[in-house]
Short mmCIF file of C-alpha atoms in Angstrom, two decimals:
data_model
loop_
_atom_site.label_atom_id
_atom_site.label_comp_id
_atom_site.label_asym_id
_atom_site.label_seq_id
_atom_site.Cartn_x
_atom_site.Cartn_y
_atom_site.Cartn_z
CA MET A 623 9.92 155.63 271.14
CA ALA A 624 6.25 156.19 271.92
CA THR A 625 5.11 157.56 275.27
CA GLY A 626 4.35 154.99 277.97
CA ASN A 627 0.89 153.47 277.83
CA VAL A 628 -1.23 150.38 278.30
CA ILE A 629 -2.29 149.09 274.88
CA MET A 630 -5.40 146.90 274.74
CA LEU A 631 -5.95 144.59 271.75
CA ASP A 632 -9.07 142.55 271.01
CA GLU A 633 -8.80 138.96 269.85
CA ASP A 634 -11.59 137.65 267.62
CA GLY A 635 -12.51 134.07 266.74
CA ASN A 636 -12.41 132.43 270.22
CA ILE A 637 -15.69 132.06 270.88
CA GLY A 638 -19.78 144.98 291.37
CA SER A 639 -16.62 146.29 289.96
CA ALA A 640 -13.05 146.53 291.17
CA MET A 641 -12.89 149.85 289.35
CA ALA A 642 -15.76 151.61 291.04
CA THR A 643 -15.44 154.72 288.87
CA GLU A 644 -15.95 152.80 285.61
CA ASN A 645 -19.49 153.56 284.49
CA SER A 646 -19.21 154.22 280.75
CA GLU A 647 -22.19 151.92 280.17
CA GLN A 648 -24.32 154.58 281.90
CA ILE A 649 -23.05 157.39 279.68
CA SER A 650 -24.42 157.84 276.17
CA GLY A 651 -23.92 160.23 273.28
CA LEU A 652 -26.52 161.31 270.72
CA LEU A 653 -25.35 162.95 267.50
CA PHE A 654 -27.75 164.70 265.12
CA ASP A 655 -26.32 165.14 261.64
CA ILE A 656 -27.63 168.44 260.23
CA SER A 657 -25.77 168.25 256.90
CA ALA A 658 -29.06 168.07 254.98
CA GLN A 659 -30.39 171.24 256.65
CA SER A 660 -29.31 174.33 254.74
CA ASN A 661 -28.87 177.49 256.84
CA PHE A 662 -29.68 175.48 259.94
CA TRP A 663 -28.07 177.94 262.36
CA THR A 664 -29.08 181.13 260.56
CA THR A 665 -32.82 180.74 260.03
CA GLY A 666 -35.86 179.68 262.03
CA LYS A 667 -35.58 177.94 265.38
CA GLY A 668 -31.95 177.02 264.75
CA ALA A 669 -30.98 180.69 264.65
CA GLU A 670 -32.59 181.19 268.07
CA LEU A 671 -30.59 178.33 269.59
CA ALA A 672 -27.28 178.80 267.75
CA THR A 673 -25.52 180.56 270.62
CA LYS A 674 -26.31 177.65 272.94
CA LEU A 675 -25.92 174.65 270.64
CA LYS A 676 -23.77 175.46 267.59
CA ASP A 677 -20.35 173.77 267.78
CA GLN A 678 -21.12 172.60 271.30
CA VAL A 679 -21.21 169.25 273.06
CA ILE A 680 -23.95 169.48 275.68
CA LYS A 681 -24.15 167.27 278.76
CA LEU A 682 -27.70 166.47 279.90
CA ASN A 683 -28.81 164.79 283.11
CA SER A 684 -32.54 165.34 282.66
CA LEU A 685 -35.17 166.22 280.08
CA GLN A 686 -35.72 169.53 281.84
CA GLU A 687 -32.15 170.56 281.01
CA ALA A 688 -32.93 170.03 277.32
CA LYS A 689 -36.07 172.14 277.67
CA ASP A 690 -34.07 174.86 279.39
CA LEU A 691 -31.80 174.98 276.35
CA GLY A 692 -34.83 175.58 274.12
CA ILE A 693 -35.06 172.08 272.66
CA THR A 694 -38.80 171.57 272.40
CA ALA A 695 -41.33 169.01 271.23
CA TYR A 696 -42.98 169.12 267.83
CA SER A 697 -45.76 171.69 267.98
CA GLY A 698 -47.45 171.10 264.64
CA GLY A 699 -46.12 174.28 263.08
CA GLU A 700 -44.22 175.04 259.89
CA SER A 701 -40.77 173.54 259.41
CA ALA A 702 -39.07 176.88 260.02
CA ALA A 703 -40.76 177.18 263.41
CA GLU A 704 -39.64 173.73 264.54
CA PHE A 705 -36.21 172.67 265.74
CA LEU A 706 -35.39 169.85 263.34
CA MET A 707 -39.11 169.02 263.35
CA GLY A 708 -38.98 168.18 267.07
CA ILE A 709 -36.93 165.04 266.40
CA PRO A 710 -34.12 165.87 268.89
CA TYR A 711 -36.66 166.42 271.67
CA TYR A 712 -38.46 163.19 270.78
CA HIS A 713 -35.31 161.07 271.17
CA ILE A 714 -34.10 162.88 274.28
CA GLU A 715 -37.51 162.46 275.89
CA LYS A 716 -37.57 158.73 275.12
CA PHE A 717 -34.06 158.34 276.52
CA PHE A 718 -34.89 159.95 279.86
CA SER A 719 -38.27 158.20 280.10
CA LEU A 720 -36.50 154.84 279.89
CA THR A 721 -33.70 155.81 282.27
CA ASN A 722 -35.90 157.29 285.01
CA ASN A 723 -34.54 156.25 288.43
CA TYR A 724 -31.30 155.04 286.85
CA ASP A 725 -27.90 156.76 286.83
CA LYS A 726 -27.66 158.30 283.39
CA THR A 727 -25.86 160.94 281.42
CA LEU A 728 -26.55 161.95 277.82
CA TYR A 729 -24.21 164.05 275.70
CA ILE A 730 -25.77 165.62 272.60
CA ALA A 731 -24.36 167.49 269.62
CA PHE A 732 -25.56 168.87 266.31
CA ALA A 733 -22.94 168.75 263.57
CA ASP A 734 -22.56 168.92 259.80
CA CYS A 735 -21.34 165.41 258.97
CA SER A 736 -21.37 165.82 255.21
CA ASP A 737 -17.63 165.10 254.95
CA ASP A 738 -16.90 162.86 257.94
CA TRP A 739 -18.06 161.65 261.33
CA ASP A 740 -15.33 163.31 263.35
CA ALA A 741 -18.03 164.88 265.52
CA LEU A 742 -18.14 161.53 267.35
CA VAL A 743 -14.48 161.95 268.27
CA ASP A 744 -15.16 165.52 269.43
CA MET A 745 -18.03 164.30 271.61
CA GLN A 746 -15.92 161.54 273.16
CA LYS A 747 -13.16 164.04 273.90
CA ALA A 748 -15.66 166.39 275.54
CA ALA A 749 -16.84 163.47 277.69
CA HIS A 750 -13.21 162.63 278.62
CA GLY A 751 -13.54 159.27 276.86
CA ASN A 752 -16.39 158.11 279.09
CA ILE A 753 -19.16 157.62 276.51
CA GLY A 754 -20.01 153.93 276.25
CA GLN A 755 -22.50 154.05 273.37
CA PHE A 756 -23.52 156.51 270.69
CA GLY A 757 -26.72 157.04 268.79
CA VAL A 758 -26.52 158.68 265.37
CA TRP A 759 -29.52 160.20 263.60
CA THR A 760 -28.89 161.33 260.03
CA GLU A 761 -30.79 162.25 256.89
CA LYS A 762 -28.12 160.56 254.80
CA LYS A 763 -29.52 157.67 252.81
CA LEU A 764 -28.65 154.22 254.13
CA TRP A 765 -29.15 152.37 250.85
CA LYS A 766 -27.89 153.08 247.34
CA GLN A 767 -29.13 151.66 244.06
CA THR A 768 -26.06 150.97 241.95
CA SER A 769 -27.99 150.11 238.78
CA GLU A 770 -31.52 149.35 237.61
CA SER A 771 -30.61 145.70 237.11
CA ALA A 772 -29.04 145.24 240.55
CA GLY A 773 -30.91 142.68 242.61
CA GLU A 774 -30.35 144.57 245.86
CA TYR A 775 -29.26 147.94 247.17
CA LYS A 776 -25.85 148.70 248.64
CA VAL A 777 -25.36 149.69 252.29
CA GLN A 778 -23.79 153.10 252.96
CA ILE A 779 -22.61 154.99 256.09
CA VAL A 780 -21.93 151.87 258.19
CA GLY A 781 -18.32 151.47 257.05
CA GLU A 782 -17.61 155.15 257.70
CA LEU A 783 -18.91 154.90 261.26
CA GLN A 784 -16.89 151.74 261.84
CA THR A 785 -13.73 153.59 260.80
CA VAL A 786 -14.37 156.29 263.38
CA ALA A 787 -15.18 153.69 266.01
CA ASN A 788 -11.91 151.91 265.26
CA THR A 789 -10.10 155.20 265.86
CA LEU A 790 -11.91 155.74 269.17
CA ALA A 791 -10.93 152.25 270.31
CA ALA A 792 -7.33 152.18 269.08
CA THR A 793 -6.20 155.78 269.39
CA TYR A 794 -8.28 157.08 272.29
CA ASN A 795 -8.79 153.85 274.26
CA ALA A 796 -12.50 154.68 274.31
CA PRO A 797 -14.35 151.88 272.48
CA VAL A 798 -18.07 152.38 271.85
CA SER A 799 -21.10 150.84 270.21
CA ILE A 800 -22.93 153.01 267.66
CA VAL A 801 -26.65 152.65 266.90
CA LEU A 802 -27.58 154.20 263.54
CA ASN A 803 -30.90 155.66 262.44
CA ALA A 804 -30.45 156.79 258.83
CA ASN A 805 -32.70 157.75 255.94
CA THR A 806 -34.38 154.53 254.81
CA ALA A 807 -37.33 156.28 253.13
CA GLN A 808 -35.36 157.18 250.01
CA ILE A 809 -32.75 155.42 247.93
CA GLU A 810 -29.51 157.10 246.87
CA ASP A 811 -29.93 157.12 243.09
CA GLY A 812 -30.46 160.73 242.10
CA THR A 813 -34.21 160.87 242.72
CA THR A 814 -36.05 162.42 245.63
CA ALA A 815 -38.88 159.98 246.37
CA THR A 816 -37.91 156.49 245.30
CA GLU A 817 -40.07 153.71 246.67
CA VAL A 818 -38.08 151.35 248.86
CA LEU A 819 -38.50 147.73 247.80
CA VAL A 820 -38.21 145.37 250.74
CA SER A 821 -36.98 142.66 248.42
CA LYS A 822 -33.93 144.78 247.55
CA ILE A 823 -32.82 145.61 251.09
CA PRO A 824 -29.25 144.28 251.38
CA SER A 825 -27.39 142.60 254.21
CA CYS A 826 -25.75 145.05 256.60
CA TYR A 827 -23.06 142.57 257.63
CA VAL A 828 -20.03 144.53 256.46
CA ASP A 829 -17.45 143.63 259.12
CA ALA A 830 -18.51 146.56 261.30
CA ARG A 831 -18.60 145.20 264.85
CA TYR A 832 -19.09 148.57 266.52
CA VAL A 833 -22.12 149.62 264.41
CA THR A 834 -25.77 148.55 264.59
CA VAL A 835 -28.45 149.55 262.07
CA ALA A 836 -31.87 150.06 263.68
CA LEU A 837 -35.13 150.25 261.71
CA GLY A 838 -38.66 151.17 262.68
CA GLN A 839 -40.58 153.86 264.51
CA GLU A 840 -43.77 154.63 266.38
CA ALA A 841 -46.77 154.92 264.05
CA SER A 842 -48.33 157.99 265.65
CA THR A 843 -49.73 161.13 264.06
CA GLU A 844 -46.93 163.16 265.65
CA VAL A 845 -44.23 160.92 264.20
CA HIS A 846 -45.93 160.97 260.77
CA ASN A 847 -46.02 164.77 260.81
CA MET A 848 -42.39 165.06 261.90
CA GLN A 849 -41.22 162.70 259.15
CA ALA A 850 -43.35 164.36 256.48
CA GLY A 851 -42.08 167.79 257.55
CA LEU A 852 -38.54 166.88 256.50
CA THR A 853 -37.70 167.40 252.84
CA SER A 854 -35.76 164.16 253.05
CA VAL A 855 -38.71 162.32 254.70
CA THR A 856 -36.17 160.56 256.92
CA PRO A 857 -37.88 158.30 259.48
CA VAL A 858 -37.96 159.68 263.02
CA GLY A 859 -36.59 156.31 264.16
CA ASN A 860 -35.90 154.82 267.57
CA VAL A 861 -32.32 155.71 268.52
CA GLY A 862 -33.30 157.50 271.74
CA MET A 863 -35.07 154.37 272.96
CA ALA A 864 -32.12 152.16 272.04
CA LEU A 865 -29.74 154.38 274.00
CA GLY A 866 -32.11 154.48 276.97
CA LEU A 867 -32.18 150.69 277.20
CA LEU A 868 -28.42 150.38 276.76
CA THR A 869 -27.82 152.95 279.48
CA ARG A 870 -29.84 151.08 282.09
CA LEU A 871 -28.98 147.47 281.17
CA ASN A 872 -26.22 145.20 282.39
CA VAL A 873 -23.61 145.30 279.62
CA ALA A 874 -24.13 141.58 278.96
CA PHE A 875 -27.87 141.94 278.31
CA SER A 876 -29.53 142.37 274.92
CA ILE A 877 -31.89 145.28 274.27
CA GLY A 878 -34.14 142.59 272.81
CA TYR A 879 -34.58 141.04 276.29
CA VAL A 880 -38.37 140.73 276.42
CA SER A 881 -38.78 140.73 280.20
CA ASP A 882 -36.69 143.85 280.82
CA CYS A 883 -37.01 145.88 277.61
CA ASN A 884 -40.70 146.40 276.89
CA LEU A 885 -41.22 149.82 275.27
CA ARG A 886 -44.98 149.96 275.78
CA SER A 887 -44.64 152.56 278.54
CA VAL A 888 -43.03 155.10 276.19
CA ILE A 889 -44.57 154.49 272.75
CA SER A 890 -47.76 153.28 271.14
CA THR A 891 -47.99 149.62 270.19
CA ASP A 892 -48.69 150.81 266.63
CA ILE A 893 -45.33 150.63 264.86
CA GLU A 894 -44.03 150.86 261.32
CA PHE A 895 -40.79 150.79 259.41
CA GLY A 896 -41.04 154.33 257.97
CA PHE A 897 -39.99 153.23 254.50
CA GLY A 898 -42.08 152.28 251.47
CA ASP A 899 -43.69 154.83 249.18
CA ALA A 900 -42.20 158.15 250.34
CA THR A 901 -44.65 160.29 248.37
CA ILE A 902 -46.48 162.60 250.77
CA THR A 903 -50.25 162.12 250.78
CA SER A 904 -52.48 164.01 253.23
CA GLY A 905 -49.43 165.06 255.25
CA ALA A 906 -47.89 161.60 255.62
CA LEU A 907 -46.02 158.98 253.65
CA THR A 908 -48.29 157.20 251.22
CA ASN A 909 -47.02 153.86 252.52
CA PRO A 910 -44.84 153.92 255.67
CA THR A 911 -44.93 150.09 255.76
CA PRO A 912 -46.81 149.20 258.93
CA TYR A 913 -45.19 146.42 260.94
CA GLU A 914 -48.10 144.10 260.13
CA ALA A 915 -47.60 144.70 256.39
CA LEU A 916 -44.50 142.50 256.38
CA SER A 917 -44.94 138.76 256.52
CA GLY A 918 -43.12 136.51 258.96
CA PRO A 919 -40.64 135.41 256.26
CA GLN A 920 -39.95 139.06 255.35
CA LEU A 921 -39.25 139.93 259.00
CA ASP A 922 -37.03 136.88 259.28
CA GLU A 923 -35.12 138.02 256.19
CA LEU A 924 -34.47 141.46 257.70
CA ASP A 925 -33.27 139.67 260.82
CA ASP A 926 -31.03 137.35 258.80
CA LYS A 927 -29.50 140.39 257.09
CA GLY A 928 -28.38 141.84 260.42
CA TYR A 929 -30.86 144.64 261.05
CA ILE A 930 -32.57 145.23 264.36
CA PHE A 931 -36.07 146.69 264.35
CA LEU A 932 -39.09 147.42 266.50
CA HIS A 933 -40.94 144.15 266.91
CA LYS A 934 -44.05 142.58 268.44
CA TYR A 935 -44.80 139.08 269.69
CA THR A 936 -48.19 137.50 269.04
CA GLY A 937 -50.13 137.11 272.27
CA TYR A 938 -47.74 139.25 274.32
CA ASN A 939 -48.51 142.91 274.87
CA GLY A 940 -45.77 145.40 274.08
CA VAL A 941 -43.12 146.58 271.63
CA PHE A 942 -39.54 145.37 271.69
CA PHE A 943 -36.31 145.53 269.75
CA SER A 944 -35.97 142.35 267.72
CA LYS A 945 -32.31 141.61 268.65
CA ASP A 946 -29.12 143.54 269.42
CA TYR A 947 -27.08 142.62 266.33
CA SER A 948 -23.97 144.47 265.23
CA CYS A 949 -22.95 144.65 261.58
CA SER A 950 -20.45 141.82 262.04
CA ASP A 951 -20.84 138.05 261.83
CA GLY A 952 -17.75 137.34 263.96
CA ASP A 953 -17.41 136.91 267.72
CA TYR A 954 -18.56 140.49 268.27
CA ASN A 955 -21.84 140.04 266.40
CA CYS A 956 -24.03 141.86 268.90
CA ILE A 957 -23.99 145.03 270.96
CA SER A 958 -23.86 143.16 274.27
CA ARG A 959 -20.69 141.24 273.44
CA ASN A 960 -19.03 144.45 272.32
CA ARG A 961 -20.10 146.23 275.48
CA VAL A 962 -18.72 143.42 277.63
CA ILE A 963 -15.31 143.39 275.97
CA ASN A 964 -15.27 147.20 275.83
CA LYS A 965 -15.87 147.37 279.59
CA SER A 966 -13.17 144.80 280.34
CA ARG A 967 -10.78 146.74 278.13
CA ARG A 968 -11.45 150.02 279.89
CA MET A 969 -11.25 148.51 283.38
CA VAL A 970 -8.12 146.41 282.84
CA ARG A 971 -6.36 149.34 281.22
CA ARG A 972 -7.28 151.62 284.11
CA ALA A 973 -6.06 149.04 286.63
CA LEU A 974 -2.70 148.70 284.86
CA LEU A 975 -2.02 152.36 284.11
CA PRO A 976 -0.48 153.06 287.55
CA TYR A 977 2.27 150.56 286.68
CA VAL A 978 3.42 152.39 283.54
CA ASN A 979 7.09 153.40 284.00
CA ALA A 980 7.15 151.57 287.36
CA PRO A 981 10.34 149.74 288.44
CA ILE A 982 10.23 146.10 287.40
CA TYR A 983 12.29 143.46 289.21
CA LEU A 984 13.75 140.77 287.01
CA SER A 985 14.92 137.19 287.10
CA ASN A 986 17.95 135.83 285.28
CA GLY A 987 17.76 136.50 281.56
CA GLY A 988 15.93 139.78 282.06
CA THR A 989 12.51 138.16 282.50
CA LEU A 990 9.83 139.31 284.93
CA SER A 991 10.29 138.05 288.49
CA THR A 992 7.75 135.61 289.89
CA GLY A 993 6.54 138.14 292.47
CA ASP A 994 5.91 140.93 289.99
CA ARG A 995 4.31 138.54 287.50
CA THR A 996 1.89 137.44 290.22
CA THR A 997 1.06 141.06 291.05
CA PHE A 998 0.12 141.86 287.46
CA ILE A 999 -1.86 138.67 286.95
CA ASN A 1000 -3.77 139.22 290.19
CA THR A 1001 -4.54 142.81 289.20
CA ILE A 1002 -6.08 141.74 285.89
CA THR A 1003 -7.88 138.77 287.42
CA ALA A 1004 -9.45 140.93 290.13
CA VAL A 1005 -11.00 143.21 287.51
CA LEU A 1006 -12.41 140.31 285.52
CA THR A 1007 -13.66 138.53 288.63
CA SER A 1008 -15.59 141.66 289.59
CA MET A 1009 -17.31 141.55 286.19
CA GLN A 1010 -18.23 137.92 286.79
CA THR A 1011 -19.65 138.80 290.20
CA ALA A 1012 -21.72 141.55 288.56
CA GLY A 1013 -23.16 139.04 286.07
CA GLU A 1014 -21.41 140.68 283.12
CA ILE A 1015 -19.44 137.56 282.12
CA SER A 1016 -19.96 133.86 282.80
CA ALA A 1017 -16.40 132.95 283.80
CA VAL A 1018 -12.81 134.18 283.80
CA GLY A 1019 -10.13 132.28 281.92
CA PRO A 1020 -6.46 132.21 282.92
CA VAL A 1021 -4.40 135.38 282.53
CA GLU A 1022 -1.29 134.49 280.57
CA PHE A 1023 2.10 136.21 280.38
CA ASP A 1024 4.88 135.90 277.84
CA ASN A 1025 7.92 135.29 280.04
CA THR A 1026 10.35 134.70 277.18
CA GLN A 1027 11.20 138.35 276.64
CA ASN A 1028 14.29 140.12 277.86
CA LEU A 1029 12.58 143.13 279.43
CA LEU A 1030 15.85 145.05 279.58
CA GLN A 1031 15.69 145.08 275.80
CA THR A 1032 11.97 145.32 275.04
CA LYS A 1033 10.67 147.23 278.10
CA THR A 1034 7.27 145.75 277.25
CA LEU A 1035 5.09 143.37 279.26
CA LEU A 1036 2.80 141.08 277.24
CA PHE A 1037 -0.32 139.72 278.93
CA SER A 1038 -3.43 138.10 277.47
CA TYR A 1039 -6.74 137.00 278.90
CA LYS A 1040 -10.02 135.49 277.75
CA VAL A 1041 -13.47 135.53 279.32
CA LEU A 1042 -16.53 133.35 278.79
CA PRO A 1043 -19.37 135.68 277.76
CA VAL A 1044 -22.98 135.49 278.86
CA GLY A 1045 -25.16 133.59 276.39
CA CYS A 1046 -28.44 134.76 274.90
CA ALA A 1047 -31.55 132.64 274.23
CA GLU A 1048 -32.62 134.14 270.92
CA MET A 1049 -34.87 131.16 270.18
CA ILE A 1050 -36.75 128.76 272.48
CA LYS A 1051 -38.22 125.61 270.94
CA VAL A 1052 -40.72 123.36 272.68
CA THR A 1053 -42.21 120.13 271.29
CA GLU A 1054 -45.82 119.46 272.26
CA GLY A 1055 -48.10 116.48 271.78
CA PHE A 1056 -50.52 113.98 273.28
CA THR A 1057 -49.73 110.79 275.18
CA VAL A 1058 -51.74 107.83 276.43
CA ASN A 1059 -49.64 107.60 279.59
CA VAL A 1060 -49.02 110.38 282.16
#
């Protein structure tokens, strides 16, 4: 027999808080994969910081704490003098700029993820299971060219991250959303500077509900220098900004919400994708694909393939994330829906845990008594109602209980519930015209 527990299972295809201590949506984790950096902890800036950062999960509550550790901004020096070209500082700074005046906690780690992504499990353990969303920055290549004749590339990494996320949800009862910034400047095909062809970018819908692939970056001189300073020319990306928005938003809200998620206060309105011709010319990529270089149909195609990216709207000042897609086309096809169901899972489980191994009073046939059944149903309903009050779900469905079991034999209570999620207006259409009568 397994030890007593409350097991939470998601059901797909159905498409204020009672637990005051549940705040995983305000706790984020940021993992930097250093597998492409040889001798990272023994040379240069990494050697100076090894005693503080190597094999550590660090909890940050402010940018100053990162500075105190020695994590600094890009200074324009040689690669050896920079700490991962200033990229960690860049993302941490964006995170705290966007979460100013909000409750926030950021866990960071630097790990060699050449063989696996178990560092995410280590970080969640260090955070006692409280991390609600992860950002991953890696120099691993996102796309692979399987043959010269192939019409499109193949997506990598996403499936591996989904496997780890499944483990976090099922084994550790700590479900998360993962936003990925990977190397999109080069293609995995044995060369070092392959030009990325937009026409060959594949769909990232690979049944990976917990993972989101984010493209794009600020088109500043600093970002160009940081990217060019990496042998891999991996884009600097936007994962710190994505985590900052997720940390401060209602779990039901999209990071593409135009009114609440304008990035103009933290980055320039000049943006680019960071892929294209990765040959270095005059200290920068020859063609980093400026946002304006892609046509409307090309942007729509990237959107249709499940990517999110930095985006602008004609006639409206600012920079935004295009959507909040996940790499799934099922019910959990966006970060917000995953965050909603993840929060309900955590809160309902926490509310029911005190009843594990509790005495249960039975009716004839060994079934749960009416009084105890009402207690359990009310406990679950109270949690879900609190989420509705907080605007995290639209409505609470009935909590159902399987009362056919002989609990003397099974010792297991089976409940189920469904909630009506909050919708999202991804498109607004208006018909205009003239009339002779008003």
